[in-house]
Amino acid sequence: MKIFTMPSINEVQDNNDSYLGQFIPLHYHHHMLISEYRMGAFKTAIEQTVFPGAKILELGGGTGVLSWFAAAKAEKVWCVEYNPDLVKEATRLLKLNTGSEHIEVIQGDAFTYLPPEPVDLVICEMLHPAMLVEKQINVIKHFKERYTQHISSTLPRFLPEAVILAVQPIQQNYVFMGFHAPIIEFQIPETNYSDTQELAEPLVYSTVDFSKEISEEFSWEGEFTLETGTVNALRFITKNILCISGPDNDITEWHNPHMILPLPEPIVAKAGDLLQVSFNYSAGGSLSQLQNSIKATLVRPWDSVKPT
Ligand SMILES: C[S@@+](CC[C@H](N)C(=O)[O-])C[C@H]1O[C@@H](n2cnc3c(N)ncnc32)[C@H](O)[C@@H]1O
């Protein structure tokens, strides 16, 4: 007899299509395909890094679109995707597009797959704000270990090459038609939001260079000098350096949406006050892991000055 047991909340979050976890559900891929900002940046970066005759590995191929961009010049593209629905879709969609003959779609796990021969470039777009949820950092770190052990001591190039992570204190309007709801939200980069007031310049808390040693842990402490306002949220900024190319080292970059995490308690600040912030989390971890670790404390510089 089959006994139905309720999954734990964590299992629900891991498995339910309505949560955008590591495996992006099929119906979400349209959002990625229609983003000219995302697609344009990746297409440019791929055009600049793939050379005629190159061998390419894509980890997390989805619909196959980035592999298809690469196939315009590459001799061979291995497009690895875990989700069987997407493997089927990528195979169907690539057949609709000329120039995809040398793309091989493989159902495989990016954590274990290795190409049959050395590759020149690894494309991987498992990029989530703050490098949470999706497993970009974990996948690339473990790929490098396997690759140098079994394929070649010379690593391929990675696209993206690096990720720069920053954080900024803000005052966010959380009132929606009179309803007060301080909840996680995402913003389109380079867009002015009238409901957001920046209270200090962002500070970089990590730079991940995929060609170097990669840590799967983030741990940071820093201090912001504030403008007058009420700090009620931190905005996390994730800038992906897709490639650096050409004689002038031109950078092709793409920002993930900014992620805004509300603080448990708002902090009223005057210009010149200092905000000490700390947090720690694991790459590929949950949003709540980061959110629960955040500590924000106001320090008034003049409080520590004793009257003479
Ligand atoms: C953000 S999507 C990008 C898809 C495609 N590369 C694009 O740019 O449109 C990430 C893809 O990685 C796949 N993925 C996640 N974890 C994976 C793993 N361990 N092995 C293989 N594919 C994985 C997801 O199913 C999803 O299709």
Short mmCIF file of C-alpha atoms and ligand atoms in Angstrom, two decimals:
data_model
loop_
_atom_site.label_atom_id
_atom_site.label_comp_id
_atom_site.label_asym_id
_atom_site.label_seq_id
_atom_site.Cartn_x
_atom_site.Cartn_y
_atom_site.Cartn_z
CA MET A 1 0.00 0.00 0.00
CA LYS A 2 1.33 3.43 -0.89
CA ILE A 3 1.32 5.75 2.10
CA PHE A 4 1.21 9.45 1.37
CA THR A 5 3.33 11.52 3.71
CA MET A 6 3.43 15.27 3.65
CA PRO A 7 6.80 16.57 2.44
CA SER A 8 8.71 18.91 4.72
CA ILE A 9 8.65 22.59 3.89
CA ASN A 10 12.24 22.31 2.63
CA GLU A 11 11.26 19.49 0.28
CA VAL A 12 8.33 21.56 -0.96
CA GLN A 13 10.66 24.46 -1.67
CA ASP A 14 13.15 22.18 -3.41
CA ASN A 15 10.62 20.33 -5.54
CA ASN A 16 7.68 22.60 -6.21
CA ASP A 17 7.68 24.23 -9.62
CA SER A 18 6.27 27.42 -8.15
CA TYR A 19 9.60 27.96 -6.39
CA LEU A 20 12.41 28.92 -8.71
CA GLY A 21 15.07 26.62 -7.36
CA GLN A 22 18.13 25.10 -8.90
CA PHE A 23 16.09 23.58 -11.72
CA ILE A 24 14.27 26.39 -13.47
CA PRO A 25 10.83 25.11 -14.54
CA LEU A 26 10.06 24.96 -18.24
CA HIS A 27 7.43 27.71 -18.10
CA TYR A 28 10.00 30.17 -16.69
CA HIS A 29 12.40 29.84 -19.65
CA HIS A 30 10.27 32.21 -21.71
CA HIS A 31 11.11 34.97 -19.19
CA MET A 32 14.78 34.36 -19.85
CA LEU A 33 14.37 34.22 -23.62
CA ILE A 34 12.46 37.51 -23.83
CA SER A 35 14.97 39.46 -21.74
CA GLU A 36 16.88 41.37 -24.39
CA TYR A 37 19.22 42.63 -21.67
CA ARG A 38 20.21 39.08 -20.61
CA MET A 39 20.21 37.54 -24.09
CA GLY A 40 22.07 40.48 -25.67
CA ALA A 41 24.81 40.41 -23.02
CA PHE A 42 25.35 36.65 -23.34
CA LYS A 43 25.24 36.74 -27.15
CA THR A 44 27.87 39.50 -27.23
CA ALA A 45 30.08 37.70 -24.71
CA ILE A 46 29.79 34.41 -26.59
CA GLU A 47 30.62 36.10 -29.91
CA GLN A 48 33.70 37.62 -28.29
CA THR A 49 34.99 34.45 -26.63
CA VAL A 50 34.15 31.61 -29.04
CA PHE A 51 36.65 31.30 -31.90
CA PRO A 52 36.28 29.24 -35.08
CA GLY A 53 36.93 25.58 -34.31
CA ALA A 54 36.48 25.98 -30.54
CA LYS A 55 35.13 23.19 -28.36
CA ILE A 56 32.52 24.37 -25.91
CA LEU A 57 30.78 22.92 -22.90
CA GLU A 58 27.57 24.45 -21.62
CA LEU A 59 26.48 23.42 -18.13
CA GLY A 60 22.77 23.99 -17.54
CA GLY A 61 21.75 24.41 -21.17
CA GLY A 62 17.99 24.98 -20.64
CA THR A 63 16.41 25.64 -24.03
CA GLY A 64 19.85 25.42 -25.68
CA VAL A 65 19.93 29.05 -26.73
CA LEU A 66 23.43 29.85 -25.44
CA SER A 67 24.81 26.66 -26.99
CA TRP A 68 23.21 27.76 -30.25
CA PHE A 69 24.93 31.18 -30.03
CA ALA A 70 28.22 29.34 -29.44
CA ALA A 71 27.61 26.94 -32.35
CA ALA A 72 27.79 29.83 -34.82
CA LYS A 73 31.60 29.50 -34.64
CA ALA A 74 32.35 26.43 -32.53
CA GLU A 75 33.30 23.07 -33.95
CA LYS A 76 31.51 21.18 -31.19
CA VAL A 77 29.18 22.12 -28.31
CA TRP A 78 28.21 19.76 -25.50
CA CYS A 79 25.01 21.12 -23.94
CA VAL A 80 24.35 19.49 -20.57
CA GLU A 81 20.96 19.81 -18.90
CA TYR A 82 19.60 17.92 -15.91
CA ASN A 83 15.86 18.52 -16.26
CA PRO A 84 14.48 15.87 -18.70
CA ASP A 85 11.65 18.22 -19.83
CA LEU A 86 14.25 20.75 -20.91
CA VAL A 87 16.44 18.15 -22.55
CA LYS A 88 13.43 17.25 -24.69
CA GLU A 89 12.63 20.92 -25.38
CA ALA A 90 16.25 21.84 -26.21
CA THR A 91 16.42 18.92 -28.65
CA ARG A 92 13.14 20.00 -30.30
CA LEU A 93 14.03 23.71 -30.41
CA LEU A 94 17.56 23.22 -31.72
CA LYS A 95 16.13 21.20 -34.63
CA LEU A 96 14.10 24.31 -35.57
CA ASN A 97 17.26 26.39 -35.79
CA THR A 98 19.85 26.03 -38.52
CA GLY A 99 23.45 25.69 -37.42
CA SER A 100 22.77 23.43 -34.48
CA GLU A 101 24.13 20.24 -36.10
CA HIS A 102 27.28 20.23 -33.99
CA ILE A 103 25.44 20.69 -30.68
CA GLU A 104 25.04 17.53 -28.66
CA VAL A 105 22.32 17.78 -26.00
CA ILE A 106 23.08 15.54 -23.05
CA GLN A 107 20.91 14.74 -20.08
CA GLY A 108 23.42 14.96 -17.26
CA ASP A 109 24.27 16.50 -13.95
CA ALA A 110 26.63 19.46 -14.08
CA PHE A 111 28.05 18.24 -10.77
CA THR A 112 29.36 15.04 -12.33
CA TYR A 113 29.53 15.49 -16.13
CA LEU A 114 32.88 15.77 -17.86
CA PRO A 115 33.30 16.28 -21.62
CA PRO A 116 35.01 13.49 -23.56
CA GLU A 117 37.93 15.76 -24.50
CA PRO A 118 39.42 19.13 -23.45
CA VAL A 119 37.24 22.20 -24.08
CA ASP A 120 38.19 25.82 -24.71
CA LEU A 121 35.28 27.45 -22.92
CA VAL A 122 32.67 26.53 -20.31
CA ILE A 123 29.45 28.52 -20.44
CA CYS A 124 27.31 28.35 -17.32
CA GLU A 125 24.33 30.54 -16.51
CA MET A 126 23.13 29.32 -13.14
CA LEU A 127 23.27 32.86 -11.82
CA HIS A 128 20.92 33.96 -9.07
CA PRO A 129 21.10 37.25 -7.12
CA ALA A 130 23.79 37.03 -4.41
CA MET A 131 24.80 33.62 -5.87
CA LEU A 132 22.07 31.97 -3.82
CA VAL A 133 19.74 29.10 -4.80
CA GLU A 134 21.28 28.23 -8.17
CA LYS A 135 24.55 26.33 -7.98
CA GLN A 136 26.91 28.30 -10.25
CA ILE A 137 29.74 28.58 -7.74
CA ASN A 138 29.40 25.01 -6.48
CA VAL A 139 29.18 23.59 -10.02
CA ILE A 140 32.22 25.49 -11.34
CA LYS A 141 34.32 24.77 -8.25
CA HIS A 142 33.67 21.03 -8.50
CA PHE A 143 33.99 21.01 -12.30
CA LYS A 144 37.49 22.49 -12.04
CA GLU A 145 38.58 19.80 -9.60
CA ARG A 146 37.27 16.96 -11.79
CA TYR A 147 38.55 18.50 -15.01
CA THR A 148 42.14 18.95 -13.80
CA GLN A 149 42.10 15.44 -12.35
CA HIS A 150 40.67 13.63 -15.39
CA ILE A 151 40.91 15.79 -18.54
CA SER A 152 43.67 18.38 -18.55
CA SER A 153 45.85 20.38 -16.20
CA THR A 154 45.03 23.49 -18.26
CA LEU A 155 41.62 24.83 -17.36
CA PRO A 156 39.28 26.23 -20.01
CA ARG A 157 38.03 29.79 -19.95
CA PHE A 158 34.77 30.37 -18.08
CA LEU A 159 31.80 32.50 -19.11
CA PRO A 160 31.04 34.36 -16.87
CA GLU A 161 34.62 35.02 -15.86
CA ALA A 162 33.80 36.64 -12.54
CA VAL A 163 31.01 37.91 -10.32
CA ILE A 164 31.12 41.05 -8.18
CA LEU A 165 28.79 41.11 -5.18
CA ALA A 166 27.80 44.28 -3.36
CA VAL A 167 25.35 45.38 -0.69
CA GLN A 168 23.68 48.69 0.06
CA PRO A 169 21.43 49.98 2.86
CA ILE A 170 18.17 51.47 1.59
CA GLN A 171 14.84 52.81 2.74
CA GLN A 172 12.16 50.87 0.91
CA ASN A 173 8.49 51.75 0.78
CA TYR A 174 6.66 48.62 1.85
CA VAL A 175 3.16 50.07 1.81
CA PHE A 176 1.01 48.66 -1.01
CA MET A 177 -2.33 50.50 -1.27
CA GLY A 178 -2.20 51.03 2.48
CA PHE A 179 -1.12 47.45 3.22
CA HIS A 180 2.21 47.25 5.05
CA ALA A 181 4.18 44.27 3.74
CA PRO A 182 7.97 44.22 4.21
CA ILE A 183 8.83 41.24 2.03
CA ILE A 184 11.65 40.14 -0.28
CA GLU A 185 11.54 41.78 -3.67
CA PHE A 186 13.56 42.03 -6.84
CA GLN A 187 14.28 45.09 -8.98
CA ILE A 188 15.40 45.51 -12.56
CA PRO A 189 18.95 46.92 -12.51
CA GLU A 190 19.66 50.44 -13.81
CA THR A 191 16.05 51.42 -13.20
CA ASN A 192 14.88 54.27 -11.00
CA TYR A 193 12.42 53.10 -8.38
CA SER A 194 10.56 55.92 -6.65
CA ASP A 195 9.84 53.60 -3.69
CA THR A 196 13.57 53.14 -2.97
CA GLN A 197 15.83 55.66 -1.26
CA GLU A 198 19.55 54.85 -1.26
CA LEU A 199 21.03 55.64 2.16
CA ALA A 200 24.71 54.90 1.35
CA GLU A 201 26.86 53.90 -1.58
CA PRO A 202 27.03 50.10 -2.15
CA LEU A 203 30.07 48.24 -0.80
CA VAL A 204 31.59 45.23 -2.54
CA TYR A 205 31.57 42.23 -0.20
CA SER A 206 33.04 39.62 -2.54
CA THR A 207 34.58 39.14 -5.97
CA VAL A 208 34.48 35.61 -7.34
CA ASP A 209 37.01 34.99 -10.10
CA PHE A 210 36.18 31.63 -11.67
CA SER A 211 39.78 31.15 -12.90
CA LYS A 212 41.07 31.26 -9.32
CA GLU A 213 40.39 29.33 -6.11
CA ILE A 214 36.66 29.59 -5.32
CA SER A 215 35.11 29.64 -1.86
CA GLU A 216 31.55 28.37 -1.37
CA GLU A 217 31.10 30.51 1.76
CA PHE A 218 30.44 34.23 2.06
CA SER A 219 31.10 35.98 5.33
CA TRP A 220 31.27 39.75 5.58
CA GLU A 221 31.39 42.63 8.03
CA GLY A 222 31.37 46.24 6.89
CA GLU A 223 30.40 49.76 7.80
CA PHE A 224 28.34 52.31 5.85
CA THR A 225 28.18 56.05 6.42
CA LEU A 226 24.48 56.85 6.15
CA GLU A 227 22.32 59.62 4.81
CA THR A 228 19.30 60.68 6.87
CA GLY A 229 16.50 58.15 6.58
CA THR A 230 15.14 54.88 7.90
CA VAL A 231 17.18 51.83 6.97
CA ASN A 232 14.65 49.04 6.61
CA ALA A 233 16.28 46.85 3.95
CA LEU A 234 19.52 45.79 2.31
CA ARG A 235 19.81 45.71 -1.46
CA PHE A 236 22.08 42.99 -2.87
CA ILE A 237 23.71 43.77 -6.21
CA THR A 238 25.13 40.99 -8.40
CA LYS A 239 27.27 42.06 -11.34
CA ASN A 240 28.43 39.24 -13.64
CA ILE A 241 31.54 39.92 -15.69
CA LEU A 242 30.66 37.72 -18.66
CA CYS A 243 33.93 38.35 -20.46
CA ILE A 244 36.87 40.68 -20.71
CA SER A 245 38.12 40.82 -24.28
CA GLY A 246 39.96 42.78 -26.95
CA PRO A 247 43.11 44.90 -26.75
CA ASP A 248 41.32 47.39 -24.49
CA ASN A 249 40.03 44.70 -22.11
CA ASP A 250 36.42 45.55 -22.89
CA ILE A 251 34.02 44.18 -20.30
CA THR A 252 30.70 42.59 -21.21
CA GLU A 253 28.64 42.49 -18.06
CA TRP A 254 25.19 41.49 -16.96
CA HIS A 255 23.49 42.26 -13.65
CA ASN A 256 21.09 39.85 -12.03
CA PRO A 257 17.98 41.57 -10.70
CA HIS A 258 18.79 43.42 -7.46
CA MET A 259 17.49 41.53 -4.45
CA ILE A 260 16.03 43.51 -1.55
CA LEU A 261 15.86 41.84 1.84
CA PRO A 262 13.89 43.66 4.55
CA LEU A 263 15.50 44.04 7.99
CA PRO A 264 13.55 42.68 10.98
CA GLU A 265 13.41 46.18 12.53
CA PRO A 266 13.74 49.56 10.79
CA ILE A 267 16.67 51.75 11.95
CA VAL A 268 16.19 55.51 12.03
CA ALA A 269 19.41 57.27 11.04
CA LYS A 270 20.79 60.79 10.78
CA ALA A 271 23.32 61.85 8.17
CA GLY A 272 26.81 60.74 9.29
CA ASP A 273 25.59 57.81 11.41
CA LEU A 274 27.43 54.56 10.82
CA LEU A 275 25.67 51.30 10.06
CA GLN A 276 27.62 48.15 10.91
CA VAL A 277 26.42 45.19 8.86
CA SER A 278 27.41 41.56 8.92
CA PHE A 279 26.08 38.39 7.28
CA ASN A 280 27.19 34.97 6.16
CA TYR A 281 25.76 32.37 3.83
CA SER A 282 26.67 29.51 1.53
CA ALA A 283 26.76 29.79 -2.26
CA GLY A 284 23.67 28.06 -3.65
CA GLY A 285 21.97 28.36 -0.24
CA SER A 286 18.49 29.64 0.53
CA LEU A 287 17.40 33.26 0.70
CA SER A 288 16.36 32.74 4.32
CA GLN A 289 19.86 31.57 5.26
CA LEU A 290 21.24 34.95 4.22
CA GLN A 291 18.29 36.90 5.58
CA ASN A 292 18.46 35.23 9.01
CA SER A 293 22.18 35.87 9.30
CA ILE A 294 21.99 39.64 8.74
CA LYS A 295 22.95 41.85 11.66
CA ALA A 296 22.65 45.61 11.30
CA THR A 297 23.59 47.99 14.12
CA LEU A 298 23.57 51.77 14.19
CA VAL A 299 26.62 53.50 15.61
CA ARG A 300 26.50 57.25 16.28
CA PRO A 301 30.11 58.51 16.01
CA TRP A 302 29.46 61.22 18.63
CA ASP A 303 28.06 58.67 21.17
CA SER A 304 31.58 57.36 21.78
CA VAL A 305 33.05 60.86 22.27
CA LYS A 306 33.09 61.54 26.02
CA PRO A 307 32.37 65.15 27.11
CA THR A 308 35.46 66.81 28.58
C1 LIG B 1 19.13 29.95 -15.51
S1 LIG B 1 18.85 28.51 -16.48
C2 LIG B 1 19.77 28.95 -17.92
C3 LIG B 1 19.35 28.17 -19.13
C4 LIG B 1 20.07 28.54 -20.41
N1 LIG B 1 21.49 28.32 -20.31
C5 LIG B 1 19.83 29.99 -20.76
O1 LIG B 1 20.71 30.81 -20.54
O2 LIG B 1 18.72 30.30 -21.21
C6 LIG B 1 19.83 27.28 -15.69
C7 LIG B 1 19.64 25.89 -16.22
O3 LIG B 1 20.52 25.01 -15.50
C8 LIG B 1 19.86 23.77 -15.30
N2 LIG B 1 20.52 23.09 -14.19
C9 LIG B 1 20.48 23.42 -12.88
N3 LIG B 1 21.22 22.57 -12.16
C10 LIG B 1 21.77 21.68 -13.02
C11 LIG B 1 22.64 20.56 -12.89
N4 LIG B 1 23.10 20.20 -11.70
N5 LIG B 1 22.98 19.89 -14.00
C12 LIG B 1 22.54 20.27 -15.22
N6 LIG B 1 21.69 21.29 -15.41
C13 LIG B 1 21.31 22.00 -14.33
C14 LIG B 1 18.44 24.18 -15.02
O4 LIG B 1 17.52 23.12 -15.19
C15 LIG B 1 18.25 25.31 -16.02
O5 LIG B 1 17.77 24.86 -17.26
#
